[in-house]
XYZ file of C-alpha atoms in Angstrom:
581
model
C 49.071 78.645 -69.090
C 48.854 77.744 -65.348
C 48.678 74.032 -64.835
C 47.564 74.258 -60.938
C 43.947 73.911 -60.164
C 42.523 76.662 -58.262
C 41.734 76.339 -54.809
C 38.110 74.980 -54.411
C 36.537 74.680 -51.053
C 35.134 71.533 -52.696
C 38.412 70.062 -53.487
C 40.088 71.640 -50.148
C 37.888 69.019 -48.114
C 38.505 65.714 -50.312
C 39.691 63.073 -48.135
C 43.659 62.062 -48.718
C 42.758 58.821 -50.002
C 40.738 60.626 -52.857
C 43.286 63.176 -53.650
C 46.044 60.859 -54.281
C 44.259 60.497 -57.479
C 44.378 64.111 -58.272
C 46.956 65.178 -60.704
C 48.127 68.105 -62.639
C 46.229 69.031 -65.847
C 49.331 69.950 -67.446
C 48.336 72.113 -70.516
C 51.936 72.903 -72.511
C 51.429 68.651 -73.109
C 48.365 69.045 -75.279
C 49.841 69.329 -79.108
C 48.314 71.856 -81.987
C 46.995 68.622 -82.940
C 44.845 67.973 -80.289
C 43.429 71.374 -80.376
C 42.483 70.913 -83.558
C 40.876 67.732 -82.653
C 38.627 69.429 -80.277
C 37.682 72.147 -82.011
C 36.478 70.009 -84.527
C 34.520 67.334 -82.432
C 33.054 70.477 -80.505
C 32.191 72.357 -83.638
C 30.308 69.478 -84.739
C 28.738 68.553 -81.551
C 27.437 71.741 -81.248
C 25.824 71.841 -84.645
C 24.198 68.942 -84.575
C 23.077 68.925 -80.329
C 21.488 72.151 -80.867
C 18.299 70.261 -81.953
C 18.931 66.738 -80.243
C 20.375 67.365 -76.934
C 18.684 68.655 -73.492
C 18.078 72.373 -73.373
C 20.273 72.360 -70.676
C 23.512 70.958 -72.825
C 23.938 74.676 -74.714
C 22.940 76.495 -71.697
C 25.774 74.492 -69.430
C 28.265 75.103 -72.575
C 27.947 78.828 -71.660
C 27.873 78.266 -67.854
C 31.040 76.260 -67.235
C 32.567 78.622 -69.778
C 33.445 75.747 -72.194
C 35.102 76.942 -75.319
C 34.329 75.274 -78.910
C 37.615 76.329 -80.200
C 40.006 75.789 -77.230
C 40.508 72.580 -75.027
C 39.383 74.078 -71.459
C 42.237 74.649 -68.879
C 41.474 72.567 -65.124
C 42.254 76.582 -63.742
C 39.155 78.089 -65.692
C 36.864 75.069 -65.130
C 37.603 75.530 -61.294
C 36.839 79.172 -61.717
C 33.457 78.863 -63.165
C 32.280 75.478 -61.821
C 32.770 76.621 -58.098
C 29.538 79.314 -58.844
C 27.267 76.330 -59.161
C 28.258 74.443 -56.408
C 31.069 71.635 -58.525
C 34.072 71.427 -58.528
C 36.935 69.325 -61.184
C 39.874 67.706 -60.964
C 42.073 65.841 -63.245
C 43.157 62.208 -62.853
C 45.320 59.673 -65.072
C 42.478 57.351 -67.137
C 40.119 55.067 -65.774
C 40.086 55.275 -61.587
C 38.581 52.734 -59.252
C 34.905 52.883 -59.521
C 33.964 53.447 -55.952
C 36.348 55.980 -55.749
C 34.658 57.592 -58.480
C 31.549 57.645 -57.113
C 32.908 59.052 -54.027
C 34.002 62.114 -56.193
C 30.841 62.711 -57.303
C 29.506 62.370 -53.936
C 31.859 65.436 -52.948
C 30.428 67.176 -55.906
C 34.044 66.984 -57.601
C 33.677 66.548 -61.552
C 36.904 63.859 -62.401
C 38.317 64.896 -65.370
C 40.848 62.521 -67.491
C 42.569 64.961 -68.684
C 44.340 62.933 -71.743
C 43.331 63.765 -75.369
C 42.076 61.623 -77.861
C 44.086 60.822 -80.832
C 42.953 62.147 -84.133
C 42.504 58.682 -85.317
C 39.985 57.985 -82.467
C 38.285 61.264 -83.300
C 34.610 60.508 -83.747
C 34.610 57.641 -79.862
C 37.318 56.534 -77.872
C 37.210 53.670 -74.836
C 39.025 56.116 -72.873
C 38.115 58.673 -70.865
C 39.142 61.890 -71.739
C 38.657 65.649 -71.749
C 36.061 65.514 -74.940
C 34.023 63.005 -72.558
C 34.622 64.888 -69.382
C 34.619 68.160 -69.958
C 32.329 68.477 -72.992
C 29.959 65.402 -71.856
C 29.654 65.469 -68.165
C 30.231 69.648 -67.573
C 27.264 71.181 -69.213
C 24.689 68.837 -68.316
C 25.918 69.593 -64.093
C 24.983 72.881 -64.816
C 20.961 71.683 -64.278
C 20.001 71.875 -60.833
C 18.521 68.905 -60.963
C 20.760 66.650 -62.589
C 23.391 68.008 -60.077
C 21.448 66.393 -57.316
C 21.080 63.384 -59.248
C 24.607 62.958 -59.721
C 25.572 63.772 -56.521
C 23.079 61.325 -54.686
C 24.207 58.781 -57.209
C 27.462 59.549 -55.821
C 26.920 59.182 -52.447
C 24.985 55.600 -52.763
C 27.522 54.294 -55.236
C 30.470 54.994 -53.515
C 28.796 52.308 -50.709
C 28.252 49.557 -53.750
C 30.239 46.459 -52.832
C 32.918 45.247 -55.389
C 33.288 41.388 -56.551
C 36.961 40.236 -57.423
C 35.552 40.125 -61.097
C 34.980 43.944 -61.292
C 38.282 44.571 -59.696
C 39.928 42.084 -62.191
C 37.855 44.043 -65.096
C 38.402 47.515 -63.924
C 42.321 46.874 -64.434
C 41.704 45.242 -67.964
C 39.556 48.294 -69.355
C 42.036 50.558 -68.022
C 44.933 48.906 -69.892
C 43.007 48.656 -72.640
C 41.679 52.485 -73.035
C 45.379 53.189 -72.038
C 46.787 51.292 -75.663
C 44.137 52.193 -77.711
C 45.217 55.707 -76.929
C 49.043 54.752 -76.973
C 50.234 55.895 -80.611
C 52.659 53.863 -80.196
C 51.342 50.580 -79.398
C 51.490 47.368 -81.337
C 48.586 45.503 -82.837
C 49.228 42.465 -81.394
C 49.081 44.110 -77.905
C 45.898 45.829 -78.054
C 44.412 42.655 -79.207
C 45.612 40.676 -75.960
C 43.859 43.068 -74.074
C 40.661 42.710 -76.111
C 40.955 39.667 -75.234
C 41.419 40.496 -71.608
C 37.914 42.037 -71.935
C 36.452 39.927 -73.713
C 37.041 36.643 -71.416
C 35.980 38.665 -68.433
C 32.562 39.864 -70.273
C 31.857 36.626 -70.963
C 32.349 34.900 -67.729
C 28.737 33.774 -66.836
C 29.074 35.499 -62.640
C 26.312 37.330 -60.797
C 26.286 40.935 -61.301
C 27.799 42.498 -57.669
C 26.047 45.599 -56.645
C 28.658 47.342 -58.097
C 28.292 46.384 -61.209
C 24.627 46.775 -60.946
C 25.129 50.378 -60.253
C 27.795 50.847 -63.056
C 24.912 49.783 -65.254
C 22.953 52.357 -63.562
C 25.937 54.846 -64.017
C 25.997 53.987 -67.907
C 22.650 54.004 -68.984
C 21.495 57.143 -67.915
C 25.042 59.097 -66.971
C 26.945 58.127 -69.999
C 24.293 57.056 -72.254
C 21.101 58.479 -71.334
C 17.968 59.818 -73.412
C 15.494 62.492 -72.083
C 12.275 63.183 -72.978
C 9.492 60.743 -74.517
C 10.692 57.082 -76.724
C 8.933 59.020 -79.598
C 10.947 62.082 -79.101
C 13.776 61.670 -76.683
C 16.693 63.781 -76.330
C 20.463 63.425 -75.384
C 22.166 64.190 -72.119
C 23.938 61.068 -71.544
C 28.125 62.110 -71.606
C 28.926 59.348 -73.660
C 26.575 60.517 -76.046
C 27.166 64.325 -75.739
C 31.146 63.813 -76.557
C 30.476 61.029 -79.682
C 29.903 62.419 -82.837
C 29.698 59.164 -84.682
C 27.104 57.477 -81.819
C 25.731 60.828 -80.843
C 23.812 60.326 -84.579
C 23.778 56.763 -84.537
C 21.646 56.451 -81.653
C 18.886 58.942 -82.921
C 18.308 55.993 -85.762
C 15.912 53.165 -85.546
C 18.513 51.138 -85.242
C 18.814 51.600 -81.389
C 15.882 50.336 -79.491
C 14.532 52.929 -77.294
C 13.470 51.565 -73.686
C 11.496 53.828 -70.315
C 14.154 53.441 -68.151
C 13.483 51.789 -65.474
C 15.682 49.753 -62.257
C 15.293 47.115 -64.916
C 18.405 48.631 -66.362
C 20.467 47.424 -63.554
C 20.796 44.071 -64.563
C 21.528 45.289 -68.573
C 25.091 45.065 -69.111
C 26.814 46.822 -71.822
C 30.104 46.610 -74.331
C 32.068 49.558 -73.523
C 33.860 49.265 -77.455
C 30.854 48.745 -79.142
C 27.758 50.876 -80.073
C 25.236 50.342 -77.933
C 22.385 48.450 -78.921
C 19.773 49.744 -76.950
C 19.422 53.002 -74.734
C 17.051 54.256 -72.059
C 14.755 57.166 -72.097
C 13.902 59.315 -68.286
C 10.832 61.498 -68.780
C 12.503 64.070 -66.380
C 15.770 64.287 -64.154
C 13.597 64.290 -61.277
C 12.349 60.654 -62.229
C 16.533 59.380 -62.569
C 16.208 60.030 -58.710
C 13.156 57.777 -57.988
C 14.900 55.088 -59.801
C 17.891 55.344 -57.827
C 15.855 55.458 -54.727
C 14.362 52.663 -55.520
C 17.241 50.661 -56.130
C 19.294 51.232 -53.268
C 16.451 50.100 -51.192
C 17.776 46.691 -52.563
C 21.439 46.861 -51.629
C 23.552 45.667 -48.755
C 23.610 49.127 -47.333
C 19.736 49.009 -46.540
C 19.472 45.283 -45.967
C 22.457 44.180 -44.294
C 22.238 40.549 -43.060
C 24.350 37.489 -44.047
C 23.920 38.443 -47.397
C 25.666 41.943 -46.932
C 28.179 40.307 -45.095
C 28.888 37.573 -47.892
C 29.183 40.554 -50.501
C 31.705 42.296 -48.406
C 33.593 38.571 -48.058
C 33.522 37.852 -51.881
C 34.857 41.126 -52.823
C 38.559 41.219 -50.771
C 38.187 44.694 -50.112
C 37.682 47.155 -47.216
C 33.966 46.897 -46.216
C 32.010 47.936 -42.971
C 29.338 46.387 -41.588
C 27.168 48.219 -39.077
C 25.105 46.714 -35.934
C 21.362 47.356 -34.840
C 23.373 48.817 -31.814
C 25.467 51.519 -34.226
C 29.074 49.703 -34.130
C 30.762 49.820 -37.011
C 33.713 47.699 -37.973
C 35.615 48.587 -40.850
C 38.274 45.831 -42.630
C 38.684 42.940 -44.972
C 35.991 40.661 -43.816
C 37.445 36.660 -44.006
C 34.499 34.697 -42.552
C 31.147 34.322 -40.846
C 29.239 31.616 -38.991
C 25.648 31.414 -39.862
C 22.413 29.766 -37.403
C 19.547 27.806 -39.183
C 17.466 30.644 -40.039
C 20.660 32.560 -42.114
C 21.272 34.812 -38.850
C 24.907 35.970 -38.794
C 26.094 34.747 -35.345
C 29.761 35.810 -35.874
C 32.365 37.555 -37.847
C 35.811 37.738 -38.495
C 37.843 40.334 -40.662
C 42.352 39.937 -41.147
C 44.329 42.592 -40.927
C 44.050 46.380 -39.286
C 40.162 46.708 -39.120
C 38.674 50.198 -37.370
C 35.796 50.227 -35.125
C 33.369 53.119 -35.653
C 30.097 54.703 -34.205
C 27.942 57.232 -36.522
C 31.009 57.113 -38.860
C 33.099 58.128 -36.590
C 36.380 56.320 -35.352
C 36.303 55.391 -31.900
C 39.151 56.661 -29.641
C 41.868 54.093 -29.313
C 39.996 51.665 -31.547
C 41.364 52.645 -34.828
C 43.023 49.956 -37.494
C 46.819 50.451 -34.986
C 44.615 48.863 -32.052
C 43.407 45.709 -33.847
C 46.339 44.703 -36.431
C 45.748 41.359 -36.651
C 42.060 41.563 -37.544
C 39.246 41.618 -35.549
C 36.024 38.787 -34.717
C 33.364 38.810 -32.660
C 30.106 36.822 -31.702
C 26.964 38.292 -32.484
C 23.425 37.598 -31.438
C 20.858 36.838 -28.842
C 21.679 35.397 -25.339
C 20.848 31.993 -24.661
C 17.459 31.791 -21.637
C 18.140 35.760 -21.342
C 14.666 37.559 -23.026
C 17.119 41.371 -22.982
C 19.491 41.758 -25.179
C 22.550 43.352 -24.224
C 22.789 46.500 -25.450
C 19.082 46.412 -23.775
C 20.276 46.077 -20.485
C 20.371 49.272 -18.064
C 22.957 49.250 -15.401
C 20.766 47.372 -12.501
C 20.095 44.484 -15.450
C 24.011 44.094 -16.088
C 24.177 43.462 -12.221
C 21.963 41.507 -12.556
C 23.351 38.975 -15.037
C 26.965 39.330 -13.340
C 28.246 41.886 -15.866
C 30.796 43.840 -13.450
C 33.696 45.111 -14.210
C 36.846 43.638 -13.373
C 34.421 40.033 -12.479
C 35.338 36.679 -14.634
C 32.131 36.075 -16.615
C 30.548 32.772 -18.804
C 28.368 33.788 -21.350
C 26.369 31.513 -24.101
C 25.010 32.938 -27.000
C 21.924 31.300 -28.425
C 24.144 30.429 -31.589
C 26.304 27.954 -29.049
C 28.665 30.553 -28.884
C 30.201 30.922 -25.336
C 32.533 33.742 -24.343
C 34.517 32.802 -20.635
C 36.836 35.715 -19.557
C 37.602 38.721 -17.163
C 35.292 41.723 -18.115
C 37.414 44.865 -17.703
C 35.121 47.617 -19.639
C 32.926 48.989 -21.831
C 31.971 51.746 -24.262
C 28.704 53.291 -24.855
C 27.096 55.170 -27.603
C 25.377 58.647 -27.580
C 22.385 57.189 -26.035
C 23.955 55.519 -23.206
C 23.672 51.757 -24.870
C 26.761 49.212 -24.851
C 28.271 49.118 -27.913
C 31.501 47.134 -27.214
C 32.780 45.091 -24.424
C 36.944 44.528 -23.500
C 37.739 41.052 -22.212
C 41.368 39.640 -20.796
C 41.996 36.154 -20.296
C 39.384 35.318 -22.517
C 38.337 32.031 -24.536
C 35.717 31.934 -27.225
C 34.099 28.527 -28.212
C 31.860 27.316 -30.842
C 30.850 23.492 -31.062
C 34.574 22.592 -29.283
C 36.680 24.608 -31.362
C 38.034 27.985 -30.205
C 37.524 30.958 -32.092
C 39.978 32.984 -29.488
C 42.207 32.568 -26.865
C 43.892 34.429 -24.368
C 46.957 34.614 -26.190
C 45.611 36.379 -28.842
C 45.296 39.209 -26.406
C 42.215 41.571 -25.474
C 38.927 40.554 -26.877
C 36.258 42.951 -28.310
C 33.303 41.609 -27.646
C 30.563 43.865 -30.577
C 27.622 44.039 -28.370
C 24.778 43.607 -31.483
C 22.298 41.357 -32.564
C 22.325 41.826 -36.155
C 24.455 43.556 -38.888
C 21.863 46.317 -39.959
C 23.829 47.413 -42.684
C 27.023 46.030 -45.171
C 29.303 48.557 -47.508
C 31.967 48.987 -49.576
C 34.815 51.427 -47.650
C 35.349 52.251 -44.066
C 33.047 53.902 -41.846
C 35.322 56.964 -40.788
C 37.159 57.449 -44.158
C 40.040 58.749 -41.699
C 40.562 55.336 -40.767
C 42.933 54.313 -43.368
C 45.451 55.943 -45.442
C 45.127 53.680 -49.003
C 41.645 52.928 -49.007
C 41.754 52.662 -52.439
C 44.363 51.012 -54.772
C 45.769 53.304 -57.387
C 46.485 51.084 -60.707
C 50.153 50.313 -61.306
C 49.315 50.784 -64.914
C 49.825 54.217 -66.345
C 48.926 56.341 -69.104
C 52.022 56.703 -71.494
C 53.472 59.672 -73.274
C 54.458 59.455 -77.189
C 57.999 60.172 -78.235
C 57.725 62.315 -81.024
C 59.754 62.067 -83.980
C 60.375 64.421 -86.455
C 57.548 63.713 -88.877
C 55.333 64.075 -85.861
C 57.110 67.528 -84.928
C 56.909 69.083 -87.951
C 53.220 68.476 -88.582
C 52.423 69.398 -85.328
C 53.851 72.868 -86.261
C 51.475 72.993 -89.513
C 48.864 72.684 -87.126
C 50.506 75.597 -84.912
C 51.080 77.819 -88.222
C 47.069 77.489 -88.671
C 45.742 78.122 -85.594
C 47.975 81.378 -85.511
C 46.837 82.416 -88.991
C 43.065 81.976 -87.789
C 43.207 84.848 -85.188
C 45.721 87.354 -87.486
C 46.379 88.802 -91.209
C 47.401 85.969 -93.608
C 47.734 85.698 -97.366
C 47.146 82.980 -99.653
C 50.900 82.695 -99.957
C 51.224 81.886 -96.369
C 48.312 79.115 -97.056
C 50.482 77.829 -100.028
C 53.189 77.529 -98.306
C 51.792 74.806 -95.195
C 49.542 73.144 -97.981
C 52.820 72.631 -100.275
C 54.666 71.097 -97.107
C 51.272 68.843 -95.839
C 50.058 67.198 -99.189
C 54.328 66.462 -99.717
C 55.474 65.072 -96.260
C 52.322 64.374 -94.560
C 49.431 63.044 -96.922
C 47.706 60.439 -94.430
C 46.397 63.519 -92.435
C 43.252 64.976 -93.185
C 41.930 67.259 -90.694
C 44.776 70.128 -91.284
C 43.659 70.424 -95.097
C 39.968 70.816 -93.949
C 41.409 73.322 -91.883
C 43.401 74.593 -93.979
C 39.937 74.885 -96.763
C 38.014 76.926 -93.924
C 41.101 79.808 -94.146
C 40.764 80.249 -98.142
C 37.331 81.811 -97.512
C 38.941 85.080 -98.117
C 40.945 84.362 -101.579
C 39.655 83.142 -105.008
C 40.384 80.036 -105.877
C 42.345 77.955 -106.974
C 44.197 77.219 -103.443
C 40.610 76.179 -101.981
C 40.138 73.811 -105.340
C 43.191 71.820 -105.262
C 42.393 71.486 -101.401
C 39.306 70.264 -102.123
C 40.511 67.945 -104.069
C 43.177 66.506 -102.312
C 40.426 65.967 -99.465
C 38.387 64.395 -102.441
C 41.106 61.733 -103.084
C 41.838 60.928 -99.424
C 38.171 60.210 -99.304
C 38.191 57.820 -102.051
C 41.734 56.179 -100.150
C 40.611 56.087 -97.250
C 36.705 55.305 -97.460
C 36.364 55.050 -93.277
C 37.012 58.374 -93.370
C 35.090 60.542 -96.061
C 32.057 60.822 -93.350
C 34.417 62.651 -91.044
C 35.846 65.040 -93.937
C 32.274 65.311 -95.419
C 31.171 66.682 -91.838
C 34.070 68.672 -91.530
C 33.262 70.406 -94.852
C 29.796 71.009 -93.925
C 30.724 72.809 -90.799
C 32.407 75.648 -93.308
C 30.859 78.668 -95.260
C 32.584 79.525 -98.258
């Protein structure tokens, strides 16, 4: 089966720092055993969403032609999803959150394309295709939730980080990676529990990020439609969880309206949840959002924005009341009295920007070293700069190529040779160039001519603070790609061999078998392989057209493992039910 994706307009127009995340699905990799695993999940999903899902749920099955008895290829997603408007892409695990969100904002479904392992059957901590494909795909297909999860997209892509969700971002992804490692030790997966653990209990102040994740996870992954009384499922999470899909229909999980409330709810992503949240419509997920995003740095700016974008060690922009936009890793600020930002500093390349735009020969090549600036009113002058029309710059001795003193009403005071400037669309100053130039605050110098040109940011406030760079063309690794990776099992010969029992039985469903032929791969499973369950169920559904005594002592070896293995006897129980004999 073809492993590329098909060529999407959607995905032809990603930015490169979003499609370095973008890898083959590589379908030859998934095992008999993992189709098996999805057909039954799906099968049973199915069943049981008919009645407790959103309408929409069966409806988007059909649409984004997702099969119930065949793990979907990236290639046919592409196909399908490109008629209503989405795109998909697979990626390795967990990736960073805002480049998530920025997906989604491009109206690109991320897909981990991993499998989970038949012992995580009924909810894994990792993402993978169950979640993605079976969770997030037919729910898109709803006009309206499309919008919603675009637009949630688009506003979380600009939520600023903290250095705690960076740190935790890296410990779930190790962790979802071991827990799906069949290989991995015990004692390993419990260190990064641990991980986890210490970082969800750390008493810090939720970042907008993490405000949004809870956003994300209580209505995305884990949402509820409809009325507390009566609600219904469309939450991904949900949608691709057998075990929770049921659990969370019980009293046992406190139904709540959802409201921006939610926001400051945090959740344990290896636990059932305790509690979920229930939208009357999709349309009202979008009022919510609204509403909440009137509260973040992106609206508000101010020193606050700019202390978010400090804390979090990342690429950030702020934008100024006069449209610059300066795009690096911001290091410091100087405050006033009142909590006005009267300068700013960022280290390393930094990009300067105007309606999200890079300006020309002000990219991150042209300030290296960082970039700082003074912002604010002029001391005993009533215009502000970016006020002033050409006869008021004469007037205050703004020529070009003239040595000028400035003082800021901060203290601030700027003494150097103006040699230009750059305007915006509407004919306002937006930056000013300076050589030979000294910048002062209270005696000690925030620049000197050595350090070369200064960029004066004509502004008096910082409108606006994100997460990311203004002109996403501004820098080639906006985002960090995790140095831990997914790993791939080295099968042994046990594992080979049942893997081909699995093969044998998916090749007998579609063709002419026997009961011999049935005998045969039962003999070989209850001898060499009898900690496996899911073949003999299976195996049970194919005896439908013999007598028998095959489908008895099949039923009773599934009867025994059962009474062995007691987690377990819901999931063949379920199984069983799914079959008509």
């Amino acid at each position: 089966m073809n492993t590329q994706i098909e060529t999407n307009p959607l995905i032809d127009r990603l930015p490169p720092h979003l499609k370095q995340f973008i890898k083959p699905q590589n379908y030859d990799d998934y095992s008999p055993i993992n189709q098996a695993v999805w057909r039954y999940v799906m099968r049973k999903n199915v069943s049981y969403l008919r009645e407790f899902a959103h309408h929409s749920y069966a409806k988007g099955l059909h649409k984004t032609g997702i099969s119930v008895d065949t793990i979907p290829s990236m290639y046919g997603m592409n196909r399908i999803l490109k008629d209503i408007g989405w795109a998909a892409v697979a990626v390795d695990g967990f990736i960073p959150p805002n480049a998530f969100m920025e997906f989604q904002a491009y109206k690109v479904l991320v897909i981990a394309s991993e499998m989970r392992q038949l012992e995580n059957i009924e909810y894994t901590p990792a993402p993978d295709i169950i979640h993605e494909a079976a969770g997030h795909a037919p729910i898109i297909a709803n006009p309206d939730y499309a919008e919603y999860l675009r637009r949630f997209g688009e506003i979380g892509a600009k939520a600023i980080l903290s250095s705690h969700d960076n740190a935790m971002y890296e410990a779930v992804r190790s962790l979802s990676i071991l827990k799906e490692s069949a290989d991995s030790r015990n004692e390993e997966i419990e260190k990064a529990e641990d991980v986890v653990n210490e970082l969800q209990n750390k008493k810090v102040p939720l970042s907008e990020m993490a405000k949004i994740r809870n956003l994300h996870w209580w209505t995305v992954e884990y949402g509820l439609i409809g009325t507390i009384e009566n609600p219904k499922i469309y939450g991904a999470g949900l949608l691709s969880s057998i075990g929770e899909s049921k659990w969370c229909m019980t009293k046992n999980v406190e139904k709540r309206l959802y409201s921006s409330d939610a926001a400051d709810i945090e959740f344990d992503i290896t636990k059932p949840q305790p509690q979920l949240f229930v939208t009357p419509d999709f349309a009202y997920l979008m009022e919510v959002l609204e509403e909440f995003s009137s509260t973040m740095a992106l609206r508000k700016g101010g020193f606050r924005g700019l202390q978010k974008l400090i804390d979090s060690q990342k690429i950030g922009s702020i934008e100024l009341n006069t449209g610059l936009q300066i795009s690096g890793v911001f290091t410091q600020m100087i405050t006033d009295e009142d909590n006005n930002v009267v300068f700013f500093k960022t280290q390393g390349p930094t990009a300067l920007a105007n309606r999200d735009k890079e300006l020309i020969g002000h990219g991150k090549d042209a300030n290296i070293n960082g970039f700082s600036s003074p912002i604010g009113k002029l001391k005993g002058i009533s215009l502000a700069i970016e006020d002033m029309r050409p006869r008021d710059l004469k007037a205050y001795n703004f020529y070009d190529g003239k040595r000028i003193s400035i003082e800021y009403e901060s203290g601030i005071t700027i003494e150097g040779l103006n040699v230009t400037g750059i305007r915006n669309v509407f004919g306002k100053l937006i930056l000013i160039e300076f050589e030979d130039c000294t910048v002062t605050y209270k005696k000690h110098k925030l620049f000197s001519p050595e350090d070369g040109t200064f960029k004066l940011a004509v502004g008096s406030s910082i409108t606006s603070a994100f997460a990311g760079a203004a002109d996403y063309r501004s820098f080639d690794n906006l985002y960090h790609v995790s140095e831990t990776k997914t790993t791939k099992l080295d099968k042994n010969k046990t594992i080979l061999e049942l893997e081909l029992l699995y093969k044998k039985v998916r090749s007998l469903r579609d063709s002419t078998y026997t009961a011999k032929d049935l005998k045969v791969i039962f003999s070989t499973l209850s001898t060499n392989h009898q900690e496996d369950w899911l073949l003999a169920i299976e195996l049970y559904e194919l005896t439908n057209n013999f007598d028998n005594r095959l489908s008895e002592d099949i039923l009773s070896y599934l009867n025994k493992m059962k009474i062995k293995k007691p987690k377990i006897a819901h999931l063949i129980d379920n199984g069983l039910e799914l079959i008509t004999i």
